[in-house]
Coordinates of C-alpha atoms and ligand atoms in Angstrom, one line a residue:
M1 CA 6.7 -14.4 96.5
K2 CA 5.7 -12.5 93.4
Y3 CA 8.6 -10.0 93.9
S4 CA 11.2 -12.7 94.5
A5 CA 10.0 -14.4 91.3
I6 CA 10.5 -11.2 89.4
I7 CA 13.9 -10.7 90.9
I8 CA 14.9 -14.2 90.0
L9 CA 13.7 -13.7 86.5
L10 CA 15.6 -10.4 86.2
L11 CA 18.8 -12.0 87.5
F12 CA 18.3 -14.8 85.1
C13 CA 17.9 -12.4 82.2
L14 CA 20.9 -10.4 83.3
G15 CA 22.8 -13.7 83.5
C16 CA 21.7 -14.6 79.9
R17 CA 22.9 -11.2 78.6
Q18 CA 26.2 -11.6 80.3
E19 CA 26.5 -15.1 79.0
K20 CA 25.9 -13.8 75.5
V21 CA 28.8 -11.4 75.3
Q22 CA 31.2 -13.0 77.7
I23 CA 34.6 -14.1 76.6
K24 CA 35.9 -16.8 79.0
K25 CA 39.2 -15.7 80.5
E26 CA 40.9 -18.9 79.5
D27 CA 39.8 -18.3 75.9
R28 CA 41.6 -15.0 75.6
V29 CA 45.0 -14.9 73.9
E30 CA 47.2 -12.2 75.3
V31 CA 48.7 -9.6 73.0
Q32 CA 52.5 -9.8 73.1
N33 CA 54.5 -6.7 73.4
Y34 CA 52.0 -4.1 72.2
N35 CA 54.6 -1.5 72.9
E36 CA 57.1 -2.7 70.3
P37 CA 58.3 0.1 68.1
H38 CA 56.1 0.5 65.0
R39 CA 53.3 -1.5 66.7
P40 CA 49.9 0.2 66.0
Q41 CA 48.1 1.3 69.1
F42 CA 44.5 1.5 67.7
H43 CA 44.7 -0.9 64.7
F44 CA 44.1 -4.6 64.8
T45 CA 47.3 -6.7 64.9
P46 CA 47.7 -10.4 65.6
P47 CA 48.7 -11.3 69.2
S48 CA 52.1 -12.2 67.7
K49 CA 53.6 -13.5 64.4
W50 CA 52.4 -13.3 60.8
M51 CA 49.1 -12.1 59.6
N52 CA 47.7 -11.4 56.1
D53 CA 44.1 -11.1 54.7
P54 CA 41.1 -10.6 56.8
N55 CA 38.8 -13.6 56.6
G56 CA 35.4 -15.0 57.8
M57 CA 34.0 -11.7 59.1
F58 CA 30.5 -11.8 60.5
Y59 CA 28.3 -10.1 63.1
Y60 CA 26.2 -12.1 65.4
D61 CA 24.5 -11.4 68.8
G62 CA 26.4 -8.3 69.7
E63 CA 29.8 -9.6 68.5
Y64 CA 31.8 -8.7 65.4
H65 CA 34.1 -11.6 64.4
L66 CA 37.3 -11.2 62.5
S67 CA 39.4 -14.1 61.3
Y68 CA 42.6 -13.7 59.4
Q69 CA 45.3 -15.5 57.5
Y70 CA 47.7 -16.5 60.3
Y71 CA 51.0 -18.3 60.6
P72 CA 51.5 -18.7 64.4
D73 CA 55.0 -20.1 64.1
S74 CA 56.8 -17.3 62.3
T75 CA 56.8 -13.6 61.3
V76 CA 56.8 -14.6 57.6
W77 CA 54.1 -16.3 55.5
G78 CA 53.8 -20.0 56.1
P79 CA 51.2 -22.8 56.6
M80 CA 48.0 -20.8 56.9
H81 CA 45.5 -21.0 59.7
W82 CA 42.5 -18.8 60.5
G83 CA 43.4 -16.6 63.5
H84 CA 40.3 -15.3 65.3
A85 CA 39.2 -12.3 67.3
I86 CA 36.0 -10.7 68.4
S87 CA 34.8 -7.2 69.3
K88 CA 31.7 -5.5 70.5
D89 CA 32.4 -2.2 68.8
L90 CA 34.9 -3.0 66.0
V91 CA 37.5 -0.9 67.9
H92 CA 38.5 -3.0 70.9
W93 CA 39.4 -6.7 70.1
D94 CA 39.8 -9.8 72.1
H95 CA 42.0 -12.5 70.6
L96 CA 40.4 -16.0 70.6
P97 CA 42.2 -19.3 69.9
I98 CA 42.9 -20.2 66.3
A99 CA 39.6 -21.0 64.5
L100 CA 40.8 -23.3 61.7
Y101 CA 44.0 -25.4 61.5
P102 CA 45.5 -27.0 58.4
D103 CA 44.4 -30.6 57.9
S104 CA 44.9 -33.5 55.5
L105 CA 43.3 -31.6 52.7
G106 CA 45.7 -28.7 53.0
L107 CA 46.3 -25.2 54.4
I108 CA 43.4 -22.9 55.2
F109 CA 43.5 -20.0 52.7
S110 CA 41.2 -17.0 52.6
G111 CA 37.4 -17.2 52.7
S112 CA 34.3 -15.9 54.4
T113 CA 31.7 -16.7 57.0
V114 CA 27.9 -16.3 56.8
V115 CA 25.3 -16.6 59.5
D116 CA 22.9 -19.2 58.2
L117 CA 19.8 -17.6 59.8
N118 CA 17.3 -20.1 58.2
N119 CA 19.5 -23.1 58.9
T120 CA 19.6 -23.9 55.2
S121 CA 22.7 -26.0 55.8
G122 CA 21.0 -28.1 58.5
F123 CA 24.2 -27.7 60.7
G124 CA 22.2 -25.9 63.4
S125 CA 18.6 -25.1 64.0
E126 CA 16.4 -22.1 63.3
K127 CA 16.6 -21.2 67.0
N128 CA 20.4 -21.6 67.0
P129 CA 21.5 -20.7 63.5
P130 CA 24.9 -22.0 62.5
M131 CA 27.8 -19.9 61.2
V132 CA 29.2 -21.4 58.0
A133 CA 32.7 -20.6 56.9
A134 CA 33.8 -21.2 53.3
F135 CA 37.5 -21.3 52.7
T136 CA 40.1 -22.6 50.3
H137 CA 42.0 -25.8 51.1
H138 CA 45.4 -25.4 49.6
D139 CA 47.2 -28.7 49.2
L140 CA 50.9 -27.9 49.5
E141 CA 52.0 -31.4 48.6
G142 CA 49.9 -31.3 45.5
E143 CA 51.4 -27.9 44.5
K144 CA 54.9 -29.2 45.1
E145 CA 54.2 -32.3 42.9
G146 CA 53.2 -29.9 40.1
T147 CA 49.4 -30.7 40.0
N148 CA 47.0 -28.0 38.9
D149 CA 44.0 -28.8 41.2
F150 CA 45.6 -28.1 44.6
Q151 CA 43.1 -25.4 45.5
K152 CA 39.5 -26.5 46.4
Q153 CA 36.7 -24.9 48.4
S154 CA 35.6 -26.3 51.7
I155 CA 33.3 -25.4 54.6
A156 CA 33.2 -25.5 58.4
Y157 CA 30.5 -24.6 60.8
S158 CA 30.0 -23.4 64.3
T159 CA 26.9 -23.7 66.5
D160 CA 28.4 -21.9 69.6
K161 CA 28.7 -18.4 68.3
G162 CA 32.0 -19.0 66.6
R163 CA 33.8 -20.4 69.7
S164 CA 34.5 -23.8 68.0
W165 CA 34.4 -24.9 64.4
T166 CA 33.8 -28.3 62.8
K167 CA 35.0 -29.0 59.3
Y168 CA 32.3 -30.6 57.1
A169 CA 32.9 -34.3 56.6
R170 CA 32.4 -34.2 52.8
N171 CA 34.9 -31.5 52.0
P172 CA 35.8 -30.2 49.5
V173 CA 32.4 -28.8 48.5
I174 CA 33.8 -27.4 45.2
P175 CA 36.6 -29.6 43.8
N176 CA 38.9 -28.1 41.2
L177 CA 37.6 -29.9 38.1
Q178 CA 38.8 -27.1 35.8
K179 CA 42.3 -27.7 37.1
I180 CA 43.1 -24.1 37.6
K181 CA 46.0 -23.3 39.9
D182 CA 44.6 -20.0 41.2
F183 CA 41.1 -21.0 42.3
R184 CA 40.4 -19.5 45.7
D185 CA 39.1 -17.1 48.3
P186 CA 35.3 -17.9 48.4
K187 CA 33.1 -15.0 49.6
V188 CA 29.5 -15.9 50.2
V189 CA 26.4 -13.7 50.2
W190 CA 22.7 -14.3 50.5
H191 CA 20.6 -13.4 47.4
E192 CA 17.2 -12.6 48.7
E193 CA 15.3 -12.6 45.3
S194 CA 16.3 -16.1 44.3
K195 CA 16.6 -17.3 47.9
K196 CA 20.1 -18.7 47.2
W197 CA 23.6 -18.3 48.5
I198 CA 26.0 -16.8 45.9
M199 CA 29.7 -17.5 46.1
S200 CA 32.3 -15.3 44.4
L201 CA 35.6 -17.1 43.7
A202 CA 38.8 -15.7 42.4
V203 CA 39.8 -17.8 39.4
Y204 CA 43.1 -16.4 38.1
D205 CA 42.1 -13.2 36.2
K206 CA 38.3 -13.6 36.6
V207 CA 35.7 -14.1 39.2
Q208 CA 33.4 -17.1 39.0
F209 CA 30.0 -17.2 40.6
Y210 CA 28.4 -20.3 42.1
S211 CA 25.0 -20.7 43.7
S212 CA 23.6 -23.0 46.4
T213 CA 20.5 -23.5 48.5
N214 CA 22.3 -25.2 51.4
L215 CA 25.9 -24.0 51.4
K216 CA 27.0 -27.6 50.7
D217 CA 26.0 -28.2 47.0
W218 CA 27.2 -25.6 44.6
N219 CA 26.5 -24.9 40.9
F220 CA 28.6 -22.8 38.6
I221 CA 26.5 -20.0 37.3
S222 CA 28.7 -17.4 35.5
E223 CA 32.0 -15.6 35.4
F224 CA 33.1 -12.0 35.2
G225 CA 36.4 -10.5 33.9
I226 CA 37.6 -7.6 31.9
E227 CA 39.2 -7.7 28.5
G228 CA 43.0 -7.4 28.4
D229 CA 43.5 -7.7 32.2
D230 CA 45.6 -10.8 32.8
R231 CA 46.7 -9.9 36.3
L232 CA 45.9 -12.2 39.1
W233 CA 42.7 -11.4 40.9
E234 CA 42.2 -12.4 44.6
C235 CA 39.7 -12.0 47.4
P236 CA 36.5 -11.0 45.6
D237 CA 33.4 -9.7 47.5
L238 CA 30.0 -9.3 45.8
F239 CA 27.3 -7.5 47.8
P240 CA 24.2 -5.3 47.3
I241 CA 24.3 -1.7 48.4
V242 CA 21.6 1.0 48.2
V243 CA 22.6 4.2 46.4
E244 CA 22.9 7.1 48.8
D245 CA 19.8 9.4 48.6
E246 CA 18.2 7.3 45.8
G247 CA 17.0 4.1 47.3
V248 CA 18.0 2.1 44.3
T249 CA 20.0 -1.1 44.9
K250 CA 23.2 -1.7 43.0
W251 CA 25.8 -4.5 43.4
V252 CA 29.4 -3.9 44.1
L253 CA 32.1 -6.4 43.2
I254 CA 35.4 -5.8 45.1
V255 CA 38.5 -7.5 43.7
S256 CA 42.1 -7.4 44.9
I257 CA 44.7 -7.1 42.2
Q258 CA 48.0 -8.8 42.7
K259 CA 50.2 -6.8 40.4
K260 CA 50.7 -3.3 38.9
A261 CA 48.3 -1.4 41.1
P262 CA 48.4 2.4 40.6
N263 CA 51.3 2.9 43.0
G264 CA 52.9 -0.5 42.5
G265 CA 52.3 -4.0 43.8
T266 CA 49.0 -5.1 45.2
A267 CA 45.8 -3.1 45.8
T268 CA 42.0 -3.4 46.2
S269 CA 39.7 -2.4 43.3
Y270 CA 35.9 -2.5 42.6
F271 CA 33.2 -2.6 40.0
V272 CA 29.7 -1.2 40.4
G273 CA 26.9 -2.9 38.4
D274 CA 23.9 -5.2 38.6
F275 CA 23.4 -8.8 39.7
D276 CA 20.3 -10.8 38.8
G277 CA 21.1 -13.9 40.8
K278 CA 23.1 -15.3 37.8
E279 CA 25.3 -12.7 36.2
F280 CA 27.2 -9.7 37.3
K281 CA 27.2 -6.8 34.8
S282 CA 29.5 -3.9 35.5
N283 CA 28.4 -0.4 34.6
H284 CA 32.0 0.5 33.6
V285 CA 34.8 -1.3 31.8
K286 CA 37.9 -0.5 33.9
Q287 CA 38.1 -1.2 37.6
K288 CA 38.0 1.7 40.1
W289 CA 40.4 1.8 43.1
L290 CA 39.1 1.6 46.6
D291 CA 42.2 3.0 48.0
W292 CA 45.1 4.7 46.1
G293 CA 47.8 4.0 48.7
T294 CA 50.0 0.9 48.6
D295 CA 48.8 -0.6 51.8
N296 CA 45.2 -1.7 51.7
Y297 CA 44.9 -5.2 50.2
A298 CA 42.3 -8.0 50.4
F299 CA 39.6 -5.6 51.7
V300 CA 36.3 -7.4 52.2
T301 CA 33.1 -6.8 54.2
W302 CA 31.3 -8.1 57.2
D303 CA 28.3 -10.4 56.8
N304 CA 25.0 -10.1 58.7
I305 CA 25.3 -6.5 60.0
P306 CA 21.8 -5.9 61.4
K307 CA 19.3 -4.2 59.1
D308 CA 18.6 -1.4 61.5
D309 CA 22.3 -0.6 61.4
G310 CA 22.4 -0.9 57.7
R311 CA 26.0 -0.1 57.1
R312 CA 28.4 -2.0 54.8
I313 CA 31.6 -2.2 56.7
G314 CA 34.9 -3.7 55.6
I315 CA 38.5 -4.0 56.5
G316 CA 41.7 -4.5 54.6
W317 CA 45.2 -5.9 55.2
M318 CA 47.5 -2.9 55.7
S319 CA 50.4 -4.1 53.7
N320 CA 51.6 -5.1 50.2
W321 CA 53.0 -8.4 48.9
Q322 CA 56.0 -6.5 47.5
Y323 CA 57.5 -6.1 50.9
A324 CA 55.1 -7.4 53.6
Q325 CA 57.4 -10.1 54.8
I326 CA 60.4 -7.9 55.4
V327 CA 59.0 -4.8 57.1
P328 CA 61.1 -4.1 60.3
T329 CA 58.8 -5.5 63.0
E330 CA 59.8 -8.2 65.4
V331 CA 57.1 -9.9 67.5
W332 CA 54.2 -9.4 65.0
R333 CA 53.9 -8.6 61.3
S334 CA 51.1 -6.7 59.6
A335 CA 48.1 -4.8 60.8
M336 CA 44.6 -4.3 59.4
T337 CA 43.3 -1.0 58.2
L338 CA 40.7 0.8 60.3
P339 CA 37.3 -0.7 59.7
R340 CA 35.6 1.5 57.1
E341 CA 32.1 2.2 56.1
L342 CA 31.4 2.1 52.4
V343 CA 28.8 4.4 50.8
L344 CA 27.7 4.2 47.2
Y345 CA 27.0 7.6 45.7
R346 CA 26.0 8.9 42.3
D347 CA 28.6 10.9 40.3
G348 CA 26.9 12.0 37.1
D349 CA 26.1 8.9 35.2
D350 CA 28.5 6.9 37.3
F351 CA 28.4 5.3 40.8
K352 CA 31.3 5.4 43.1
L353 CA 32.3 4.2 46.6
R354 CA 33.2 6.5 49.4
S355 CA 34.9 5.0 52.4
S356 CA 35.2 6.5 55.8
P357 CA 36.5 5.3 59.2
I358 CA 33.6 3.9 61.2
K359 CA 32.0 6.3 63.6
E360 CA 32.9 4.0 66.5
M361 CA 36.5 5.3 66.2
E362 CA 35.3 8.5 67.9
S363 CA 35.2 6.6 71.2
L364 CA 39.0 6.7 71.2
R365 CA 39.2 10.5 71.3
E366 CA 41.0 11.5 74.5
S367 CA 40.6 15.2 74.1
V368 CA 40.5 17.8 71.3
I369 CA 43.2 20.3 70.5
P370 CA 41.9 23.0 68.2
I371 CA 44.2 24.5 65.6
E372 CA 43.3 28.2 65.1
P373 CA 42.7 29.3 61.5
L374 CA 46.1 29.8 60.0
V375 CA 47.8 31.5 57.0
I376 CA 50.9 29.5 56.3
K377 CA 53.8 30.9 54.4
D378 CA 56.5 28.4 54.0
T379 CA 56.1 26.2 57.2
A380 CA 54.2 26.1 60.5
K381 CA 54.9 23.6 63.2
I382 CA 51.8 22.3 64.9
K383 CA 52.4 22.5 68.6
G384 CA 50.6 20.9 71.4
A385 CA 50.6 18.1 73.9
F386 CA 49.9 15.2 71.5
D387 CA 51.7 12.3 69.9
P388 CA 51.8 12.8 66.1
L389 CA 51.9 9.1 65.7
Q390 CA 48.8 8.3 67.8
C391 CA 46.1 10.8 66.7
E392 CA 43.3 11.8 64.3
L393 CA 43.7 15.1 62.5
K394 CA 40.9 17.1 60.9
L395 CA 41.9 19.8 58.5
L396 CA 39.7 22.1 56.4
I397 CA 41.5 23.9 53.7
D398 CA 40.2 26.6 51.3
P399 CA 41.9 25.9 48.0
K400 CA 40.4 29.1 46.4
K401 CA 42.0 31.4 48.9
T402 CA 45.1 29.3 49.0
T403 CA 47.6 30.9 46.6
A404 CA 50.3 28.3 47.0
S405 CA 50.7 25.9 44.0
K406 CA 51.5 23.1 46.4
F407 CA 50.8 22.6 50.1
G408 CA 50.8 19.9 52.6
M409 CA 51.9 18.3 55.7
E410 CA 55.2 16.8 56.9
L411 CA 56.0 14.4 59.7
S412 CA 59.7 14.3 60.8
N413 CA 62.2 13.3 63.5
E414 CA 65.6 14.7 64.6
L415 CA 67.4 12.2 62.3
G416 CA 65.9 14.0 59.3
E417 CA 63.6 11.1 58.4
R418 CA 60.3 12.4 57.0
L419 CA 57.0 11.6 55.4
I420 CA 55.6 14.3 53.1
I421 CA 52.0 14.6 52.0
T422 CA 51.6 17.1 49.2
F423 CA 48.5 18.5 47.5
D424 CA 49.3 19.9 44.1
K425 CA 46.8 22.4 42.7
E426 CA 48.4 22.4 39.3
S427 CA 48.2 18.7 38.7
D428 CA 45.1 18.2 40.9
S429 CA 46.8 15.4 42.8
L430 CA 47.8 14.1 46.2
T431 CA 51.2 12.6 46.7
V432 CA 52.6 10.7 49.6
D433 CA 56.4 10.6 49.7
R434 CA 57.9 8.0 52.1
T435 CA 61.2 7.8 50.1
E436 CA 63.1 9.5 53.1
S437 CA 61.0 8.1 55.8
S438 CA 63.8 5.9 57.2
K439 CA 67.5 5.5 56.9
N440 CA 67.1 1.8 57.2
K441 CA 65.9 1.1 53.6
F442 CA 64.9 -2.5 53.8
S443 CA 63.4 -2.8 50.3
D444 CA 63.7 -0.9 47.0
A445 CA 60.0 -1.3 46.2
F446 CA 59.2 0.4 49.5
Y447 CA 61.4 3.4 49.2
N448 CA 61.8 4.1 45.4
E449 CA 58.6 5.7 44.4
V450 CA 56.6 8.7 45.4
H451 CA 52.9 7.6 45.5
T452 CA 50.2 9.7 43.8
A453 CA 46.5 9.9 43.4
P454 CA 44.1 12.2 41.4
L455 CA 42.3 14.7 43.7
T456 CA 40.4 17.7 42.3
L457 CA 41.4 20.8 44.3
G458 CA 38.7 23.0 42.9
E459 CA 36.3 25.4 44.2
T460 CA 35.0 23.7 47.3
N461 CA 36.9 23.3 50.6
L462 CA 39.2 20.4 51.0
D463 CA 38.2 18.4 54.1
L464 CA 40.8 16.0 55.4
T465 CA 40.5 13.3 58.1
I466 CA 43.9 11.7 58.7
F467 CA 44.7 8.8 61.1
L468 CA 48.3 8.3 62.2
D469 CA 49.2 5.2 64.2
A470 CA 52.9 4.4 64.9
S471 CA 53.6 3.1 61.3
S472 CA 50.6 4.0 59.2
I473 CA 48.8 6.9 57.7
E474 CA 45.2 6.7 56.4
I475 CA 44.0 9.8 54.6
F476 CA 40.3 10.3 53.9
A477 CA 39.8 13.3 51.6
D478 CA 36.4 15.0 51.0
D479 CA 34.4 12.7 53.2
G480 CA 36.1 9.6 51.9
V481 CA 35.8 10.2 48.2
L482 CA 39.6 9.6 48.1
N483 CA 41.3 7.1 50.4
F484 CA 45.0 6.7 50.7
T485 CA 46.7 4.2 53.0
N486 CA 50.5 3.9 53.5
I487 CA 52.7 2.4 56.0
F488 CA 56.2 3.7 57.1
F489 CA 58.9 2.7 59.5
P490 CA 61.1 5.6 60.8
T491 CA 64.1 4.4 62.9
E492 CA 63.0 6.9 65.5
K493 CA 59.4 8.0 66.0
F494 CA 58.3 11.1 64.1
S495 CA 57.9 13.8 66.7
N496 CA 57.2 16.9 64.6
L497 CA 54.2 17.7 62.6
S498 CA 54.2 20.7 60.3
L499 CA 52.1 22.2 57.6
F500 CA 53.8 23.8 54.6
S501 CA 53.1 25.8 51.4
I502 CA 55.1 26.3 48.3
D503 CA 54.9 29.5 46.1
G504 CA 52.3 31.3 48.1
E505 CA 50.0 30.9 51.1
L506 CA 48.0 28.0 52.5
I507 CA 44.8 29.0 54.1
L508 CA 43.7 26.6 56.9
E509 CA 40.1 27.4 57.8
E510 CA 39.9 25.0 60.7
G511 CA 41.9 22.2 62.3
K512 CA 41.5 19.8 65.1
I513 CA 43.8 17.2 66.6
Y514 CA 42.3 14.3 68.6
P515 CA 44.9 12.4 70.6
L516 CA 43.7 8.8 70.6
K517 CA 43.6 6.2 73.3
N518 CA 45.1 2.8 72.6
I519 CA 42.8 -0.2 72.3
W520 CA 44.8 -2.8 74.2
T521 CA 45.0 -1.4 77.7
D522 CA 41.8 0.4 78.5
Ligands
FRU1 C1 45.8 -12.7 49.2 C2 46.1 -14.2 49.2 C3 44.9 -15.0 48.9 C4 45.2 -16.4 49.5 C5 46.0 -15.9 50.8 C6 47.0 -16.9 51.2 O1 46.7 -12.0 49.9 O2 47.1 -14.5 48.3 O3 44.5 -15.1 47.5 O4 44.0 -17.1 49.8 O5 46.5 -14.7 50.5 O6 47.6 -16.5 52.4

């Protein structure tokens, strides 16, 4: 009797556990044509059709949620919905049905979701805390009629772990009384000291902050901008982060910039400073760039990552508004970057962010192909049984022993299309040249410029982690001090990978290639 009771209890608990993480078969949306040329094999893409910004990201009960700007009827931007996917490891994703549809108040633009653990909103209970999504309602009709208040902030909630969403009956929660056309992308964070929710909102060339005790009633508290910057700001994200090795908490404000990023078009930037529950004060005047490549936009971070994990993890849209809608893909358009862990570190009197691919990516490593230490004069082809467009590379270079003034890596195919990554010791820089990466030049903005970033190639070894996936390269130099993300679309896959040196020798101390599994079929 006793034993059978224990067994029943055990089975019941097992059942509960399963219930927690189960995704009902009928809820799953199948990925279409994941073998389409250019389709990433280990990056998040929508099941099909158009995607832009990541939205509404939260962790709850063993599941990471990722929503995104989604137009399910076309491969170009259109009436925005929130697509939705979940993952247990941030690597493998299951697509769920659309979370939020446009309604009489408008399209569903970017925003965020928080887990309301204390049920401050009253939408759930303390036992079953609600998830509350804040987003921008964009009234297309109002915009067409020439009004100025067509963007407003609204909320929706879920009490079933994000499986279904109910829009709040009294939306919008922040009407656009200032009548500012660009008034959007609410990102909400809990401020423990004042026990309030803080919302950051992109308001043309500034961020405005609002506070609330219940996620429904919001008060304007302050705004932040920088003198002389009249570019459009989008997708802000304010969050606390502990300085590495110091234990001091600083606040980071991420802002995406819609124009004239370092390598053209759109990119994600950040400020480091302090936030007292009312005002954000930056420690520096000019923004810093989170990623120097052209293809990491609208990067924002997950809410409610457990304290014992403690990481600040974010993801960006791996494209650029300059050409996002015309890149040569058919069934789907746009991928996300790899999820990245942000670390705040001290650099003299300054604080900076490092970002690295999350450690969970290691689970995709199929095998390891070591590259023996090499002295490269001119070029050396990297041989081995691996696909150069589905792998992770680790290279350790000694710049002191390297006599070459420039060195780097080239990906190419038999058609002569190539992508060249160059490290220049004289100008202390990294360049990524995709100008000859395809004979099908679908956009001037995409092919005209060589992209560059400052990178000190000094005394210490240069350590590189590079992820290549069908149509993207993500470079993490020196443990993520420099990030560089670019996309490319060769007409035939790049099948050759070589290292090169100019005017001297390149000394490769160590190298490793990890062929990676895909995330859709295993
Ligand atoms: C950024 C953005 C957001 C907006 C969304 C619309 O890429 O312009 O500001 O909410 O895209 O899809």
